[in-house]
Amino acid sequence: MDYIIVGTAGHVDHGKTVLVKALTGVDTDRLKEEKERGISIELGFAPLILPSGRQLGLVDVPGHERFIRQMLAGVGGMDLVMLVVAADEGVMPQTREHLAIIDLLQIKQGIIVLTKIDLVDAEWLELVREEVRQAVQGTVLAEAPIIPVSALTGEGIPELLARLDALAAATPPRPAQGGVRLPIDRVFSITGFGTVVTGTLWSGTIRVGDDLEVQPEGIRTKVRNLQVHGKNVKEALAGQRVAVNLAGVEKEAIRRGSTLLTPGFLQPSYRLDASFKLLAGARTLANRSRIRFYLGTAEVLGRIILLDRDELKGGEKAFVQLLMEEAVVATRADRFILRSYSPMETIGGGLVIDPAPPRHRRFDPSVLASLKRRLEGSPQEILAQIVREHRDGLDWQEAAVRAALTPQETRKLLQDMAAAGQLAILAADNDLYAVSNERMAAWWQEAARALADFHRQYPLRPGLAREELRSRYFSRLPARVFQALLERWFREGRIQLTASSVALADFKPEFSSRQKELLQALAERYRSARWQPPGFNEVAAAYNLAPAELEELLHYLMREGVLVKINDEFYWHREAFEEALAVVKNIGLAGPFGLAEVRDALGSSRKYVLPFLEYLDRIKFTRRQGDKRMVIAN
């Protein structure tokens, strides 16, 4: 079954709460102050079973201008709206403000309900009907049906229920798959249970025992219990009104405006890119004006940056960047409302284009063109733009959030685009990273230049160490993505790849005739010296070699397995090293031994044997015990 949320909107005392009670039997004015004052202050909720058996969740929002922030906390989760107008008063100021909010949020499924028809005659009712029809012209409710009702006599209620049933059947359900997103509108505690939050589940499915997080606070928690309309359930689906009992969270740590999420699904941000429309009747808005931002149940102060002009006039649209004083949770295609800082008036609203953008330069044609593409483009064009703008490759799940697509849609689109050559995919640990072709080309250019420089500087080495290449040129890339990048280049025949190094595909160590002679001479010198090898400086002087050149030759012999580097001063021939190792192992059979025993067995001196034994300690062949050592290797 699909779950739909329908909300009321309209001026104070126009009968919204009484209408909800007539439809559901529930009085949503639950607070003592609401009872005493006769108006709704907080959001009210009630279940409604329609004639078809479909269940709706009814949200009753306050109509008084002083409680517009409460109204905004409820309207963001609505799938359908009932704009309530009292027949004895007609269109009033909050009617128009609520209508403007509905239009800005693009809640296109709606009914206009004329209440209190028992207080007026037919002629007056027709005048009010015409006034309402004029008021909604040019808005999303321009074609909405107008249903006259009396909550007291019941007149019109059956027709209203039938209309709600038909609209609910035509309303697409919220996505039950994907990440959990529940904007929190109430937080309270129950003795013996702990903290409880309520809200409309915008997406996903919550189950008892699920691990979730509260953002922007960054609090991890677990679902202890769930209720939907006062009944305990094992799971709650998108579109339902939900109460969630959270484990390990103090009531004071979270608030209305926080969001309950699947861990890692959405990240809070202090900055949003958006398309914004200033209401026709609003005052001119200057760049960097202070504003009040409303999305879901959140209300946050911030400033609006006009990216293509210095001021915005009533009725105009513009691309903007919103700078928040507190982090907000958003995704692409979210709709929001702005109110002026002072006086507090609704001034406009818009659509989120990028929930976590970089800071932009104003009047930058490339920025404006990018925002236009991302606002108007197809899903493929939007994904391509997002990937192009992401410097280091984009995880496909993050791409889904930023493109406002389901993970399944995103994964398939990215794979299709990669197959068509529109971008590159790096597969890392069963994850996908999307990279633009331009970025892939730039990466290769940088890597090829670095490897060529290394080969020129060290022509005898097999290649640059993998980790050195990453740390010097690709440090922003996660290690697993860098590994996938190397493997791609290897498959394409661009590089040679070993367990520890990277080289250009056509690279081969090249030796001059002099270097070949030196390598042979060095190998023979160390072989004949056995356990009394020459020191580094002694060899350099003997062959008239610069230290760097000698080091390259010795390192080559090490890689070929001819020499073993004991320390910076001494290298041993592999044959001598293996023989000495066997001698030490044999001596060690009798138990701990001293340096003198090894020195005498090798016929060498302390000068050479001490560095040798210290090397054996480092490679865990032996372990020192005071002045003695024991063999620990098998």
mmCIF file of C-alpha atoms in Angstrom, residues 267-542:
data_model
loop_
_atom_site.group_PDB
_atom_site.id
_atom_site.type_symbol
_atom_site.label_atom_id
_atom_site.label_comp_id
_atom_site.label_asym_id
_atom_site.label_seq_id
_atom_site.Cartn_x
_atom_site.Cartn_y
_atom_site.Cartn_z
ATOM 1 C CA GLN A 267 25.886 15.090 4.497
ATOM 2 C CA PRO A 268 25.176 18.467 6.139
ATOM 3 C CA SER A 269 26.434 21.571 4.372
ATOM 4 C CA TYR A 270 26.720 25.277 5.102
ATOM 5 C CA ARG A 271 26.305 26.187 1.441
ATOM 6 C CA LEU A 272 23.679 25.456 -1.248
ATOM 7 C CA ASP A 273 23.376 26.370 -4.929
ATOM 8 C CA ALA A 274 19.793 27.060 -5.948
ATOM 9 C CA SER A 275 17.354 28.578 -8.374
ATOM 10 C CA PHE A 276 15.348 31.198 -6.460
ATOM 11 C CA LYS A 277 12.164 33.135 -7.258
ATOM 12 C CA LEU A 278 11.280 36.329 -5.405
ATOM 13 C CA LEU A 279 7.536 36.757 -4.924
ATOM 14 C CA ALA A 280 5.925 39.412 -7.086
ATOM 15 C CA GLY A 281 4.849 41.496 -4.107
ATOM 16 C CA ALA A 282 8.149 41.265 -2.239
ATOM 17 C CA ARG A 283 10.541 44.163 -1.784
ATOM 18 C CA THR A 284 13.709 44.291 -3.888
ATOM 19 C CA LEU A 285 16.316 41.921 -2.479
ATOM 20 C CA ALA A 286 19.960 43.026 -2.375
ATOM 21 C CA ASN A 287 22.976 40.751 -2.662
ATOM 22 C CA ARG A 288 24.077 39.271 0.713
ATOM 23 C CA SER A 289 20.732 40.065 2.348
ATOM 24 C CA ARG A 290 20.160 38.139 5.548
ATOM 25 C CA ILE A 291 17.383 35.562 5.214
ATOM 26 C CA ARG A 292 15.542 32.788 7.029
ATOM 27 C CA PHE A 293 15.798 29.456 5.215
ATOM 28 C CA TYR A 294 13.158 26.706 5.540
ATOM 29 C CA LEU A 295 13.559 23.179 4.212
ATOM 30 C CA GLY A 296 11.708 20.218 5.648
ATOM 31 C CA THR A 297 11.405 21.030 9.324
ATOM 32 C CA ALA A 298 14.588 23.113 9.502
ATOM 33 C CA GLU A 299 14.725 26.866 10.007
ATOM 34 C CA VAL A 300 18.206 28.371 9.601
ATOM 35 C CA LEU A 301 19.524 31.903 9.308
ATOM 36 C CA GLY A 302 21.798 32.735 6.415
ATOM 37 C CA ARG A 303 22.645 35.089 3.579
ATOM 38 C CA ILE A 304 21.689 34.993 -0.081
ATOM 39 C CA ILE A 305 24.407 35.547 -2.689
ATOM 40 C CA LEU A 306 23.052 36.694 -6.063
ATOM 41 C CA LEU A 307 25.383 35.145 -8.634
ATOM 42 C CA ASP A 308 24.392 37.178 -11.689
ATOM 43 C CA ARG A 309 23.168 40.562 -10.393
ATOM 44 C CA ASP A 310 23.364 42.983 -7.483
ATOM 45 C CA GLU A 311 19.659 43.018 -6.642
ATOM 46 C CA LEU A 312 16.564 40.957 -7.372
ATOM 47 C CA LYS A 313 13.188 42.567 -8.044
ATOM 48 C CA GLY A 314 9.791 41.120 -7.215
ATOM 49 C CA GLY A 315 8.705 38.351 -9.598
ATOM 50 C CA GLU A 316 12.263 37.702 -10.873
ATOM 51 C CA LYS A 317 14.246 34.452 -10.772
ATOM 52 C CA ALA A 318 17.985 34.082 -10.300
ATOM 53 C CA PHE A 319 20.725 31.591 -9.566
ATOM 54 C CA VAL A 320 21.899 32.045 -5.995
ATOM 55 C CA GLN A 321 24.218 30.572 -3.433
ATOM 56 C CA LEU A 322 22.858 30.367 0.092
ATOM 57 C CA LEU A 323 25.379 30.680 2.940
ATOM 58 C CA MET A 324 24.017 29.221 6.177
ATOM 59 C CA GLU A 325 24.903 30.033 9.765
ATOM 60 C CA GLU A 326 24.148 26.391 10.665
ATOM 61 C CA ALA A 327 24.580 23.251 8.585
ATOM 62 C CA VAL A 328 21.526 21.953 6.739
ATOM 63 C CA VAL A 329 20.696 18.595 5.188
ATOM 64 C CA ALA A 330 19.529 18.793 1.583
ATOM 65 C CA THR A 331 19.680 17.071 -1.770
ATOM 66 C CA ARG A 332 19.234 18.214 -5.342
ATOM 67 C CA ALA A 333 15.625 19.095 -6.307
ATOM 68 C CA ASP A 334 14.596 19.849 -2.718
ATOM 69 C CA ARG A 335 12.264 22.838 -2.566
ATOM 70 C CA PHE A 336 12.715 25.499 0.076
ATOM 71 C CA ILE A 337 11.146 28.739 1.324
ATOM 72 C CA LEU A 338 12.890 31.985 2.241
ATOM 73 C CA ARG A 339 11.533 34.603 4.622
ATOM 74 C CA SER A 340 13.064 37.984 5.276
ATOM 75 C CA TYR A 341 15.118 38.369 8.440
ATOM 76 C CA SER A 342 13.105 41.359 9.646
ATOM 77 C CA PRO A 343 10.225 41.839 9.349
ATOM 78 C CA MET A 344 9.528 38.099 9.066
ATOM 79 C CA GLU A 345 7.684 37.793 5.761
ATOM 80 C CA THR A 346 7.669 35.071 3.132
ATOM 81 C CA ILE A 347 9.647 36.493 0.223
ATOM 82 C CA GLY A 348 10.128 33.537 -2.103
ATOM 83 C CA GLY A 349 11.382 30.036 -2.599
ATOM 84 C CA GLY A 350 13.233 27.812 -4.952
ATOM 85 C CA LEU A 351 14.914 24.573 -5.889
ATOM 86 C CA VAL A 352 18.220 23.170 -4.643
ATOM 87 C CA ILE A 353 20.629 22.532 -7.517
ATOM 88 C CA ASP A 354 23.706 21.442 -5.555
ATOM 89 C CA PRO A 355 23.569 20.559 -1.836
ATOM 90 C CA ALA A 356 27.335 20.887 -1.278
ATOM 91 C CA PRO A 357 28.908 23.260 -3.810
ATOM 92 C CA PRO A 358 32.225 25.108 -3.669
ATOM 93 C CA ARG A 359 32.238 28.865 -3.173
ATOM 94 C CA HIS A 360 31.589 30.606 -6.505
ATOM 95 C CA ARG A 361 32.797 33.822 -8.025
ATOM 96 C CA ARG A 362 29.890 36.081 -8.876
ATOM 97 C CA PHE A 363 29.187 36.923 -12.523
ATOM 98 C CA ASP A 364 31.236 33.915 -13.694
ATOM 99 C CA PRO A 365 29.733 32.739 -17.039
ATOM 100 C CA SER A 366 31.000 29.165 -16.559
ATOM 101 C CA VAL A 367 29.336 28.908 -13.133
ATOM 102 C CA LEU A 368 26.038 30.243 -14.457
ATOM 103 C CA ALA A 369 26.143 27.912 -17.477
ATOM 104 C CA SER A 370 26.840 24.955 -15.207
ATOM 105 C CA LEU A 371 23.926 25.806 -12.925
ATOM 106 C CA LYS A 372 21.622 26.175 -15.927
ATOM 107 C CA ARG A 373 22.619 22.741 -17.261
ATOM 108 C CA ARG A 374 22.133 21.157 -13.872
ATOM 109 C CA LEU A 375 18.737 22.797 -13.467
ATOM 110 C CA GLU A 376 17.325 21.990 -16.894
ATOM 111 C CA GLY A 377 19.315 18.986 -18.136
ATOM 112 C CA SER A 378 18.336 15.344 -18.456
ATOM 113 C CA PRO A 379 19.494 12.902 -15.753
ATOM 114 C CA GLN A 380 22.425 11.905 -17.983
ATOM 115 C CA GLU A 381 23.417 15.528 -18.588
ATOM 116 C CA ILE A 382 23.130 16.340 -14.884
ATOM 117 C CA LEU A 383 25.266 13.329 -13.924
ATOM 118 C CA ALA A 384 27.853 14.212 -16.549
ATOM 119 C CA GLN A 385 28.034 17.776 -15.253
ATOM 120 C CA ILE A 386 28.347 16.651 -11.635
ATOM 121 C CA VAL A 387 31.140 14.231 -12.548
ATOM 122 C CA ARG A 388 32.963 16.880 -14.619
ATOM 123 C CA GLU A 389 32.908 19.299 -11.705
ATOM 124 C CA HIS A 390 34.192 16.740 -9.194
ATOM 125 C CA ARG A 391 37.957 16.853 -9.188
ATOM 126 C CA ASP A 392 38.826 13.450 -7.765
ATOM 127 C CA GLY A 393 36.206 11.061 -9.062
ATOM 128 C CA LEU A 394 32.759 10.670 -7.585
ATOM 129 C CA ASP A 395 31.416 7.709 -5.645
ATOM 130 C CA TRP A 396 28.245 6.540 -7.393
ATOM 131 C CA GLN A 397 26.194 6.774 -4.186
ATOM 132 C CA GLU A 398 27.255 10.390 -3.661
ATOM 133 C CA ALA A 399 26.447 11.022 -7.313
ATOM 134 C CA ALA A 400 22.940 9.646 -6.688
ATOM 135 C CA VAL A 401 22.360 12.114 -3.865
ATOM 136 C CA ARG A 402 23.702 15.087 -5.785
ATOM 137 C CA ALA A 403 21.663 14.198 -8.889
ATOM 138 C CA ALA A 404 18.497 13.371 -6.875
ATOM 139 C CA LEU A 405 18.304 9.906 -8.452
ATOM 140 C CA THR A 406 17.861 6.503 -6.857
ATOM 141 C CA PRO A 407 21.097 4.524 -6.379
ATOM 142 C CA GLN A 408 19.860 1.927 -8.852
ATOM 143 C CA GLU A 409 19.130 4.560 -11.520
ATOM 144 C CA THR A 410 22.485 6.210 -10.928
ATOM 145 C CA ARG A 411 24.508 3.020 -11.160
ATOM 146 C CA LYS A 412 22.854 1.984 -14.430
ATOM 147 C CA LEU A 413 23.154 5.474 -15.951
ATOM 148 C CA LEU A 414 26.848 5.712 -15.063
ATOM 149 C CA GLN A 415 27.558 2.269 -16.504
ATOM 150 C CA ASP A 416 25.665 3.129 -19.711
ATOM 151 C CA MET A 417 27.525 6.449 -19.996
ATOM 152 C CA ALA A 418 30.864 4.696 -19.479
ATOM 153 C CA ALA A 419 29.981 2.132 -22.156
ATOM 154 C CA ALA A 420 29.205 5.033 -24.514
ATOM 155 C CA GLY A 421 32.575 6.635 -23.750
ATOM 156 C CA GLN A 422 31.045 9.669 -22.028
ATOM 157 C CA LEU A 423 33.009 9.123 -18.807
ATOM 158 C CA ALA A 424 35.237 6.573 -17.095
ATOM 159 C CA ILE A 425 34.354 4.150 -14.319
ATOM 160 C CA LEU A 426 36.900 2.972 -11.742
ATOM 161 C CA ALA A 427 35.753 -0.152 -9.907
ATOM 162 C CA ALA A 428 37.164 -0.266 -6.371
ATOM 163 C CA ASP A 429 36.130 -2.877 -3.797
ATOM 164 C CA ASN A 430 32.721 -3.466 -5.464
ATOM 165 C CA ASP A 431 32.205 0.285 -5.523
ATOM 166 C CA LEU A 432 32.081 2.544 -8.561
ATOM 167 C CA TYR A 433 33.868 5.845 -9.012
ATOM 168 C CA ALA A 434 32.882 8.005 -11.950
ATOM 169 C CA VAL A 435 35.570 10.214 -13.505
ATOM 170 C CA SER A 436 35.234 12.634 -16.397
ATOM 171 C CA ASN A 437 37.213 11.938 -19.554
ATOM 172 C CA GLU A 438 38.900 15.322 -19.113
ATOM 173 C CA ARG A 439 40.062 14.423 -15.618
ATOM 174 C CA MET A 440 41.274 10.989 -16.746
ATOM 175 C CA ALA A 441 43.340 12.648 -19.491
ATOM 176 C CA ALA A 442 44.800 15.151 -17.017
ATOM 177 C CA TRP A 443 45.652 12.369 -14.569
ATOM 178 C CA TRP A 444 47.453 10.385 -17.241
ATOM 179 C CA GLN A 445 49.359 13.423 -18.445
ATOM 180 C CA GLU A 446 50.547 14.073 -14.905
ATOM 181 C CA ALA A 447 51.454 10.432 -14.236
ATOM 182 C CA ALA A 448 53.271 10.019 -17.584
ATOM 183 C CA ARG A 449 55.318 13.164 -16.946
ATOM 184 C CA ALA A 450 56.217 12.038 -13.413
ATOM 185 C CA LEU A 451 57.273 8.570 -14.588
ATOM 186 C CA ALA A 452 59.290 9.948 -17.492
ATOM 187 C CA ASP A 453 61.112 12.335 -15.134
ATOM 188 C CA PHE A 454 61.826 9.457 -12.761
ATOM 189 C CA HIS A 455 63.180 7.237 -15.532
ATOM 190 C CA ARG A 456 65.503 10.002 -16.706
ATOM 191 C CA GLN A 457 66.776 10.575 -13.179
ATOM 192 C CA TYR A 458 67.071 6.891 -12.255
ATOM 193 C CA PRO A 459 67.552 4.952 -15.500
ATOM 194 C CA LEU A 460 68.607 1.753 -13.730
ATOM 195 C CA ARG A 461 65.569 1.497 -11.434
ATOM 196 C CA PRO A 462 62.564 -0.560 -12.543
ATOM 197 C CA GLY A 463 60.065 2.165 -11.715
ATOM 198 C CA LEU A 464 58.656 4.654 -9.242
ATOM 199 C CA ALA A 465 57.283 3.262 -6.004
ATOM 200 C CA ARG A 466 53.471 3.091 -6.105
ATOM 201 C CA GLU A 467 53.012 4.887 -2.821
ATOM 202 C CA GLU A 468 55.455 7.616 -3.788
ATOM 203 C CA LEU A 469 53.516 8.238 -7.010
ATOM 204 C CA ARG A 470 50.258 8.472 -5.056
ATOM 205 C CA SER A 471 51.579 10.665 -2.227
ATOM 206 C CA ARG A 472 53.360 13.101 -4.551
ATOM 207 C CA TYR A 473 50.809 13.425 -7.348
ATOM 208 C CA PHE A 474 47.508 11.759 -6.350
ATOM 209 C CA SER A 475 47.272 12.300 -2.596
ATOM 210 C CA ARG A 476 43.627 13.438 -2.849
ATOM 211 C CA LEU A 477 42.601 10.036 -4.194
ATOM 212 C CA PRO A 478 41.622 7.244 -1.775
ATOM 213 C CA ALA A 479 44.173 4.428 -1.969
ATOM 214 C CA ARG A 480 41.647 1.969 -3.428
ATOM 215 C CA VAL A 481 40.645 4.389 -6.183
ATOM 216 C CA PHE A 482 44.304 5.009 -7.031
ATOM 217 C CA GLN A 483 44.831 1.258 -7.203
ATOM 218 C CA ALA A 484 41.885 0.934 -9.603
ATOM 219 C CA LEU A 485 43.355 3.744 -11.705
ATOM 220 C CA LEU A 486 46.726 1.967 -11.976
ATOM 221 C CA GLU A 487 45.034 -1.298 -12.915
ATOM 222 C CA ARG A 488 43.085 0.475 -15.654
ATOM 223 C CA TRP A 489 46.265 1.987 -17.102
ATOM 224 C CA PHE A 490 47.937 -1.446 -16.920
ATOM 225 C CA ARG A 491 45.044 -3.066 -18.828
ATOM 226 C CA GLU A 492 45.273 -0.299 -21.435
ATOM 227 C CA GLY A 493 48.973 -1.073 -21.926
ATOM 228 C CA ARG A 494 50.198 2.315 -20.679
ATOM 229 C CA ILE A 495 52.279 1.147 -17.714
ATOM 230 C CA GLN A 496 54.230 -1.745 -16.260
ATOM 231 C CA LEU A 497 52.974 -2.676 -12.809
ATOM 232 C CA THR A 498 54.695 -4.690 -10.092
ATOM 233 C CA ALA A 499 53.726 -5.216 -6.482
ATOM 234 C CA SER A 500 55.708 -2.141 -5.461
ATOM 235 C CA SER A 501 56.498 0.004 -8.497
ATOM 236 C CA VAL A 502 55.114 1.642 -11.630
ATOM 237 C CA ALA A 503 56.930 2.275 -14.915
ATOM 238 C CA LEU A 504 55.987 3.456 -18.376
ATOM 239 C CA ALA A 505 55.069 0.578 -20.658
ATOM 240 C CA ASP A 506 58.048 1.033 -23.001
ATOM 241 C CA PHE A 507 60.651 1.605 -20.273
ATOM 242 C CA LYS A 508 63.677 -0.697 -19.967
ATOM 243 C CA PRO A 509 66.739 -0.096 -17.776
ATOM 244 C CA GLU A 510 69.538 0.931 -20.135
ATOM 245 C CA PHE A 511 73.251 0.415 -19.434
ATOM 246 C CA SER A 512 76.206 2.015 -21.050
ATOM 247 C CA SER A 513 79.192 -0.212 -21.746
ATOM 248 C CA ARG A 514 80.977 1.459 -18.803
ATOM 249 C CA GLN A 515 78.046 0.718 -16.464
ATOM 250 C CA LYS A 516 78.014 -2.931 -17.562
ATOM 251 C CA GLU A 517 81.719 -3.188 -16.748
ATOM 252 C CA LEU A 518 81.190 -1.491 -13.396
ATOM 253 C CA LEU A 519 78.342 -3.836 -12.449
ATOM 254 C CA GLN A 520 80.496 -6.866 -13.181
ATOM 255 C CA ALA A 521 83.458 -5.382 -11.311
ATOM 256 C CA LEU A 522 81.374 -4.470 -8.270
ATOM 257 C CA ALA A 523 79.742 -7.887 -8.090
ATOM 258 C CA GLU A 524 83.135 -9.576 -8.225
ATOM 259 C CA ARG A 525 84.659 -7.230 -5.640
ATOM 260 C CA TYR A 526 81.924 -7.919 -3.095
ATOM 261 C CA ARG A 527 81.981 -11.668 -3.834
ATOM 262 C CA SER A 528 85.710 -11.923 -3.288
ATOM 263 C CA ALA A 529 85.598 -9.734 -0.150
ATOM 264 C CA ARG A 530 83.166 -12.205 1.440
ATOM 265 C CA TRP A 531 82.724 -11.224 5.123
ATOM 266 C CA GLN A 532 84.995 -8.192 5.049
ATOM 267 C CA PRO A 533 83.319 -6.053 2.359
ATOM 268 C CA PRO A 534 84.561 -2.608 1.360
ATOM 269 C CA GLY A 535 82.793 0.479 2.698
ATOM 270 C CA PHE A 536 80.650 2.704 0.490
ATOM 271 C CA ASN A 537 83.154 5.571 0.292
ATOM 272 C CA GLU A 538 86.011 3.165 -0.338
ATOM 273 C CA VAL A 539 84.193 1.715 -3.370
ATOM 274 C CA ALA A 540 83.278 5.156 -4.690
ATOM 275 C CA ALA A 541 86.910 6.255 -4.524
ATOM 276 C CA ALA A 542 88.208 3.034 -6.044
#
